[in-house]
mmCIF file of C-alpha atoms and ligand atoms in Angstrom:
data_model
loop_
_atom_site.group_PDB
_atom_site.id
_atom_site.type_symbol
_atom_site.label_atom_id
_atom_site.label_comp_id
_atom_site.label_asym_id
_atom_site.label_seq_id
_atom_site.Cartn_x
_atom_site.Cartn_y
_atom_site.Cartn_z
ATOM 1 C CA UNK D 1262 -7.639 15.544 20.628
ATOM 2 C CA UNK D 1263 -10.576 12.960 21.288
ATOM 3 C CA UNK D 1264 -11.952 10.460 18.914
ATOM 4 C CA UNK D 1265 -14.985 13.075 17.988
ATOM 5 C CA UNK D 1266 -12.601 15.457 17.048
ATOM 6 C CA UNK D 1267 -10.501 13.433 15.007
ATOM 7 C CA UNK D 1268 -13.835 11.850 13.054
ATOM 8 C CA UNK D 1269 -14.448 15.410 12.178
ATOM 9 C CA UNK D 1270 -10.698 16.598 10.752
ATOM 10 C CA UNK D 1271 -10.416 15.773 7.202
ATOM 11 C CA UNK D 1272 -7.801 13.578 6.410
ATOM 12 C CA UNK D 1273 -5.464 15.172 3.851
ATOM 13 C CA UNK D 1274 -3.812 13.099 1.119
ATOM 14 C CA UNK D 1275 -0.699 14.404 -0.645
ATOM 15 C CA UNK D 1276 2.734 12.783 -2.126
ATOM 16 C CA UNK D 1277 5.231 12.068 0.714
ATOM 17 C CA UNK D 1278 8.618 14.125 0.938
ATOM 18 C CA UNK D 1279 11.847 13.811 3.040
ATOM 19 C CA UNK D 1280 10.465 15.446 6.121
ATOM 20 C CA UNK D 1281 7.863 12.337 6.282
ATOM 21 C CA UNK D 1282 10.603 9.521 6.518
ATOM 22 C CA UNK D 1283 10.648 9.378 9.796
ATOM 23 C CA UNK D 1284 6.776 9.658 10.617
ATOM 24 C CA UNK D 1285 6.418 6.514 7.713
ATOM 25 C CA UNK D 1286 9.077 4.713 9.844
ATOM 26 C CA UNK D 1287 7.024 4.641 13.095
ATOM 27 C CA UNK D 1288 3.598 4.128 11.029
ATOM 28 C CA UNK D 1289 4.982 1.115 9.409
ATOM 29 C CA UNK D 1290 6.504 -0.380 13.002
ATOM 30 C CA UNK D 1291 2.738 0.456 14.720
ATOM 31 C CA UNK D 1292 1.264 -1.932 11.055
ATOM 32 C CA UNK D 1293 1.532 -5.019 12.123
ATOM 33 C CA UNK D 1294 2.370 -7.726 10.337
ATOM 34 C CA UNK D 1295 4.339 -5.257 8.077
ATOM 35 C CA UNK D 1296 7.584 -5.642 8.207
ATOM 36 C CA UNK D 1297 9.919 -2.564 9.072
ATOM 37 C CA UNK D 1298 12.264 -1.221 6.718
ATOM 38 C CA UNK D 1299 15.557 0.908 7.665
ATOM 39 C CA UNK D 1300 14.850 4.469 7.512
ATOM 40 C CA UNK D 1301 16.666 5.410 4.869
ATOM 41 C CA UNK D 1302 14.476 2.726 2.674
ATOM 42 C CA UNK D 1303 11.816 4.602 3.803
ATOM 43 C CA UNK D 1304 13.187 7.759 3.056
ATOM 44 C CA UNK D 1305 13.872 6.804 -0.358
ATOM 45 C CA UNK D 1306 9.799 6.144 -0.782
ATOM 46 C CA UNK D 1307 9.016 9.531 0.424
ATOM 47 C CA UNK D 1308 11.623 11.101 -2.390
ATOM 48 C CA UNK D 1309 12.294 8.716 -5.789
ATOM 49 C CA UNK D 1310 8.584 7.119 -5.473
ATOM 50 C CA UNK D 1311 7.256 9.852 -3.999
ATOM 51 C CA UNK D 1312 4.505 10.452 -7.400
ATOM 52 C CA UNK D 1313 3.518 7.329 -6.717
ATOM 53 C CA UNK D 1314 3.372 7.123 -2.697
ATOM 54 C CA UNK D 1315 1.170 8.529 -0.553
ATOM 55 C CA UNK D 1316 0.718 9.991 2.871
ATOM 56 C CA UNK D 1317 -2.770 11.023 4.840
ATOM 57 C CA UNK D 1318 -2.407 13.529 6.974
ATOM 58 C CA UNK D 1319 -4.974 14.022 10.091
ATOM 59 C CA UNK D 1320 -3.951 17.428 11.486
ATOM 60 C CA UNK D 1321 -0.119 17.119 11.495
ATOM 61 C CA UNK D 1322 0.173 13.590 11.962
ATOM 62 C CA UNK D 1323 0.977 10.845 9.052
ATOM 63 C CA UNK D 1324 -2.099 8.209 9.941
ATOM 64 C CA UNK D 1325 -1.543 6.442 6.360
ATOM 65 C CA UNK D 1326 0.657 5.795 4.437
ATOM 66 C CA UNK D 1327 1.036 3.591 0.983
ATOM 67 C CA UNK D 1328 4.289 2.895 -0.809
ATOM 68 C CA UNK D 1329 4.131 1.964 -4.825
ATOM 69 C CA UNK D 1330 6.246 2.349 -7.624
ATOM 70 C CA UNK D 1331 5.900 1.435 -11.513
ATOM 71 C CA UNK D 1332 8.097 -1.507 -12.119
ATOM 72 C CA UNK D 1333 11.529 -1.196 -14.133
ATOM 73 C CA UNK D 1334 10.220 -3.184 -16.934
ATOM 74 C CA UNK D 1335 6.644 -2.939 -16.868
ATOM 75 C CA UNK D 1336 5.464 0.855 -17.244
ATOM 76 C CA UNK D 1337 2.050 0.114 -17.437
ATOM 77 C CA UNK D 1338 1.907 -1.993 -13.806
ATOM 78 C CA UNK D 1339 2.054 -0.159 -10.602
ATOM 79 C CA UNK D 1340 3.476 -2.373 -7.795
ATOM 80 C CA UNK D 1341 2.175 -1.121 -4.738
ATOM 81 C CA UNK D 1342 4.950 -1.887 -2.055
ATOM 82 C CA UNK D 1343 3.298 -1.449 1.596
ATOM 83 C CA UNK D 1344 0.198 -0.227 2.914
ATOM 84 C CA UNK D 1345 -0.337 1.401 6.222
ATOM 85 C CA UNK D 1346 -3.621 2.749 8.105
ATOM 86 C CA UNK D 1347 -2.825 3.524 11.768
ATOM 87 C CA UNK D 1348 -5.150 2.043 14.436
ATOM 88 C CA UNK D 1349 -7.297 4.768 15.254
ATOM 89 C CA UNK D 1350 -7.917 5.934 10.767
ATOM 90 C CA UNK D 1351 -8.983 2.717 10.004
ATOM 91 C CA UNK D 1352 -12.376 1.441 8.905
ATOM 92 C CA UNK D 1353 -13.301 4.621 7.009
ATOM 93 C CA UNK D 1354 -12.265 3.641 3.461
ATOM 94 C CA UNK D 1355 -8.582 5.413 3.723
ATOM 95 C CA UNK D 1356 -6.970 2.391 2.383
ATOM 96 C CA UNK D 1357 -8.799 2.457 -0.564
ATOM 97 C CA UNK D 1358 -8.881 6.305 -1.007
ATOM 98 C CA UNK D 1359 -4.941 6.311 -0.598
ATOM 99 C CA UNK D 1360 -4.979 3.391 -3.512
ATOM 100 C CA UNK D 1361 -7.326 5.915 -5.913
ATOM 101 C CA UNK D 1362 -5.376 8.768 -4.957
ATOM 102 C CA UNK D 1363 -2.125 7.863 -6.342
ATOM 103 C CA UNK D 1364 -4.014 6.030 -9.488
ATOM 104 C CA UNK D 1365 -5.360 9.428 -10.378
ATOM 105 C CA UNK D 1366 -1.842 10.913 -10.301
ATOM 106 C CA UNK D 1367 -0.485 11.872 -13.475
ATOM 107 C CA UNK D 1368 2.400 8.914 -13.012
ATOM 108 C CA UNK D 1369 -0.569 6.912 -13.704
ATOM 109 C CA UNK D 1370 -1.711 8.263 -17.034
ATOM 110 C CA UNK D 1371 -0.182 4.276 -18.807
ATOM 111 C CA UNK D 1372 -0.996 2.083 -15.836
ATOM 112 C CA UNK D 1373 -3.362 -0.680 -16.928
ATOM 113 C CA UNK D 1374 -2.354 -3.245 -14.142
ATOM 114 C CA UNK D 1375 -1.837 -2.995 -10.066
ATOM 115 C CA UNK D 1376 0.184 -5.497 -8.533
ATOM 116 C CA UNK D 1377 0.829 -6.344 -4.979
ATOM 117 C CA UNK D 1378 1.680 -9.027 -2.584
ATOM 118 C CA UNK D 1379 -0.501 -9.904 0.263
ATOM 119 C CA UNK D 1380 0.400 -13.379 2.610
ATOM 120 C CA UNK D 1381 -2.615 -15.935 2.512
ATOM 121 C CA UNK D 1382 -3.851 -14.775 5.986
ATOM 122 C CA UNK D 1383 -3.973 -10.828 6.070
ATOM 123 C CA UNK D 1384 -7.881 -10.918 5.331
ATOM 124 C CA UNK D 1385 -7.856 -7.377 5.301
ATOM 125 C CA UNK D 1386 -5.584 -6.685 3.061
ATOM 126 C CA UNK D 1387 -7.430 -8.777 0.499
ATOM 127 C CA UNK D 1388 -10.406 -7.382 1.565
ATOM 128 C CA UNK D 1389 -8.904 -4.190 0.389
ATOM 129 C CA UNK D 1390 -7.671 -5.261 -2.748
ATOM 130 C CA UNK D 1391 -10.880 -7.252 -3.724
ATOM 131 C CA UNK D 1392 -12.641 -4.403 -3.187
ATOM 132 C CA UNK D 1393 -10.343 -1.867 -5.466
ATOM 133 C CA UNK D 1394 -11.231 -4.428 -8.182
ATOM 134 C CA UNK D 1395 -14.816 -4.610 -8.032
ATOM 135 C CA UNK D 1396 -14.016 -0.466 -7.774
ATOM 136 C CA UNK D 1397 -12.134 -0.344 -11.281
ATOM 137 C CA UNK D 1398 -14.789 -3.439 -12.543
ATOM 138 C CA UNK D 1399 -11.272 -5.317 -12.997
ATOM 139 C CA UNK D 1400 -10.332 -8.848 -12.828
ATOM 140 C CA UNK D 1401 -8.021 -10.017 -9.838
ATOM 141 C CA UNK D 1402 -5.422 -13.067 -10.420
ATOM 142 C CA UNK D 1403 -2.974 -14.151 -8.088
ATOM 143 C CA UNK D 1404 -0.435 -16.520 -7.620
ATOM 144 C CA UNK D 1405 2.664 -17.322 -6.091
ATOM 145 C CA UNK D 1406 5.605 -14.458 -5.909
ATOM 146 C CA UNK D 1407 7.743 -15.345 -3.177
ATOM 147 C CA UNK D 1408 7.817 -19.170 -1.701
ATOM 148 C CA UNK D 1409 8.273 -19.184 1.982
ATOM 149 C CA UNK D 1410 10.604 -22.329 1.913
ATOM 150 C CA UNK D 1411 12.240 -21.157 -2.047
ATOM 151 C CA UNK D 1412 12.409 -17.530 -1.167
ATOM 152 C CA UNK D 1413 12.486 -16.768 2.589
ATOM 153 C CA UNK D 1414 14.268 -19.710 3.891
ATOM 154 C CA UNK D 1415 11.226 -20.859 5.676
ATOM 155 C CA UNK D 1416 11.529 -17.396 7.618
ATOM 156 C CA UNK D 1417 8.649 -15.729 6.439
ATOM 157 C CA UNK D 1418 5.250 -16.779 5.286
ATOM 158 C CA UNK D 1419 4.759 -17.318 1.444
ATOM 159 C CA UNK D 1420 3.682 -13.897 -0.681
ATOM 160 C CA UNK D 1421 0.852 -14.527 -3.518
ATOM 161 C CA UNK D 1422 1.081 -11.750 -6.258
ATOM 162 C CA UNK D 1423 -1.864 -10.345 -6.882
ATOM 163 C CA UNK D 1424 -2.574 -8.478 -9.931
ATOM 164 C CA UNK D 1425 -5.993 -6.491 -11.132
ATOM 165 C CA UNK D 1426 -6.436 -5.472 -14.308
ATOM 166 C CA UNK D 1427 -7.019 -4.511 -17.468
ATOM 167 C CA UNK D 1428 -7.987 -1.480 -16.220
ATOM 168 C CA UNK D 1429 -10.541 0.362 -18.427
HETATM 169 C C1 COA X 373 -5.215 -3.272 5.682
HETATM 170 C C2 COA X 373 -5.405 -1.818 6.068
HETATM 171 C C3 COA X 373 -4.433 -0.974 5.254
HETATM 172 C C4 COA X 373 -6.874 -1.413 5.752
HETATM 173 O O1 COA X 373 -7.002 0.000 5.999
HETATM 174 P P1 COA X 373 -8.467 0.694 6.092
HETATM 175 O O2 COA X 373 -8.279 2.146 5.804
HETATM 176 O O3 COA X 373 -9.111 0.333 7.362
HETATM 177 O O4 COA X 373 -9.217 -0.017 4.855
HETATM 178 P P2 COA X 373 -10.516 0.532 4.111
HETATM 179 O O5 COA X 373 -11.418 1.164 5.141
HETATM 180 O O6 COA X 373 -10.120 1.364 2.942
HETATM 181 O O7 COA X 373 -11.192 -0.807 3.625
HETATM 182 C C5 COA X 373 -11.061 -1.312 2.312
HETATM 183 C C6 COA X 373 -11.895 -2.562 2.203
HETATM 184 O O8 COA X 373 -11.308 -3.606 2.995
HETATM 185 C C7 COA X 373 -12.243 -4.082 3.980
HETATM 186 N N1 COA X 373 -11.497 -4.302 5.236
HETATM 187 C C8 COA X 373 -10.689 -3.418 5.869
HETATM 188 N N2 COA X 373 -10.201 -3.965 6.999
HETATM 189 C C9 COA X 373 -10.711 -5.216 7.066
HETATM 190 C C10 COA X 373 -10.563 -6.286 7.996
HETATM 191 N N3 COA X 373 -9.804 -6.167 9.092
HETATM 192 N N4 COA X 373 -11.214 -7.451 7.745
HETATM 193 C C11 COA X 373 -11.980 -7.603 6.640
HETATM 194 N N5 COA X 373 -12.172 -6.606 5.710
HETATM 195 C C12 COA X 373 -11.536 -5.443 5.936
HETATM 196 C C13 COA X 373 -13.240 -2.956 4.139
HETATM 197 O O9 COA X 373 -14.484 -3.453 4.577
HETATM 198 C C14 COA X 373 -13.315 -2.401 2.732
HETATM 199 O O10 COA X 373 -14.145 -3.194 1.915
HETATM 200 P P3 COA X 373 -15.349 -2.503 1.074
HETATM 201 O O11 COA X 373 -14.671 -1.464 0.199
HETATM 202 O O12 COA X 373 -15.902 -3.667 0.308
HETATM 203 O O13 COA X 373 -16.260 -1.914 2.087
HETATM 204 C C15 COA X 373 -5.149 -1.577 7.587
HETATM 205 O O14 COA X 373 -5.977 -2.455 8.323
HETATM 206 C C16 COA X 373 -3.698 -1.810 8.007
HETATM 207 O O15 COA X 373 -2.861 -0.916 7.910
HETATM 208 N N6 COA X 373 -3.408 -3.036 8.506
HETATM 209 C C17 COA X 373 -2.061 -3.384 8.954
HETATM 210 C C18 COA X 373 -1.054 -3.427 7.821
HETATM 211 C C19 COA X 373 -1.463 -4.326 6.665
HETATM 212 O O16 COA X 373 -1.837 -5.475 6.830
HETATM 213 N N7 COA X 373 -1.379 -3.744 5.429
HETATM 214 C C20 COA X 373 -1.758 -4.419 4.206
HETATM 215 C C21 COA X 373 -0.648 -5.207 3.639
HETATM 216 S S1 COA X 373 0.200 -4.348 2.342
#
């Protein structure tokens, strides 16, 4: 299939399921800088948090993919884990489609807040986030989740939370 061709195939959005563990696994891997997760971590995205996870579909092929979940002890906040646009689906707004999608779902009938973490350097993941914001006409606040030195041993780069919301 050539670049045309895929421009013209709708991308399909739908809740991930077992089958797709596998397919997220590679996505993820080709996402730089995401880091991988074992398969069966992904597997278990694509099955418990599969009402709120999603995964686009161009023509038989996962070419996004977002992980999220509403936290234990916060049912109104959906944490969204990862998010993953493959090379060739980016720059057409999937990202931010994937984001409304699962919003829309009915797991999201309480969720006022979304919370993620983005490092201080993936511009366009806060690019993405920004702009889901300005979307809902919600305010964005972040600050520090997880301290590169505190949290990661100085093996990873520092996570800000960021969190939108009130949402109207
Ligand atoms: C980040 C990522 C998911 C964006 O996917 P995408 O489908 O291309 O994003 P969208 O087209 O929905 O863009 C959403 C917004 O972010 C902006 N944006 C996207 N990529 C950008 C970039 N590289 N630099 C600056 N802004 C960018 C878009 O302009 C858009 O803003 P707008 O709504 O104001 O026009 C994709 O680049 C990716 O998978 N990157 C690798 C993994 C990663 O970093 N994931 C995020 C961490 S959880």
């Amino acid at each position: 299939m050539n670049l045309a061709q895929a421009e013209a195939a709708p991308i399909n959005l739908r809740a991930p399921a077992a089958e797709d563990g596998a397919a997220v696994y590679e996505l993820i891997a080709q996402c730089p800088p995401l880091d991988t997760n074992s398969m069966y971590c992904n597997l278990l995205q694509c099955t418990h948090f599969s009402a709120t996870s999603v995964a686009a579909e161009l023509n038989d092929e996962i070419v996004g993919f977002i992980s999220g979940y509403i936290q234990p002890d916060q049912p109104d906040t959906l944490f969204i884990w990862q998010v993953a646009v493959g090379e060739k689906a980016r720059g057409q707004g999937l990202a931010g489609r994937m984001l409304r999608d699962i919003l829309a779902r009915t797991a999201c009938d309480e969720v006022k807040f979304i919370e993620t973490t983005i490092t201080p350097d993936n511009r366009a993941s806060w690019a993405l986030f920004e702009s889901l914001a300005k979307k809902l006409d919600a305010e964005l606040n972040h600050s520090v989740m997880f301290d590169r030195q505190q949290h990661f041993a100085g093996q990873h780069e520092t996570e800000m939370l960021v969190r939108i919301g009130p949402i109207k």
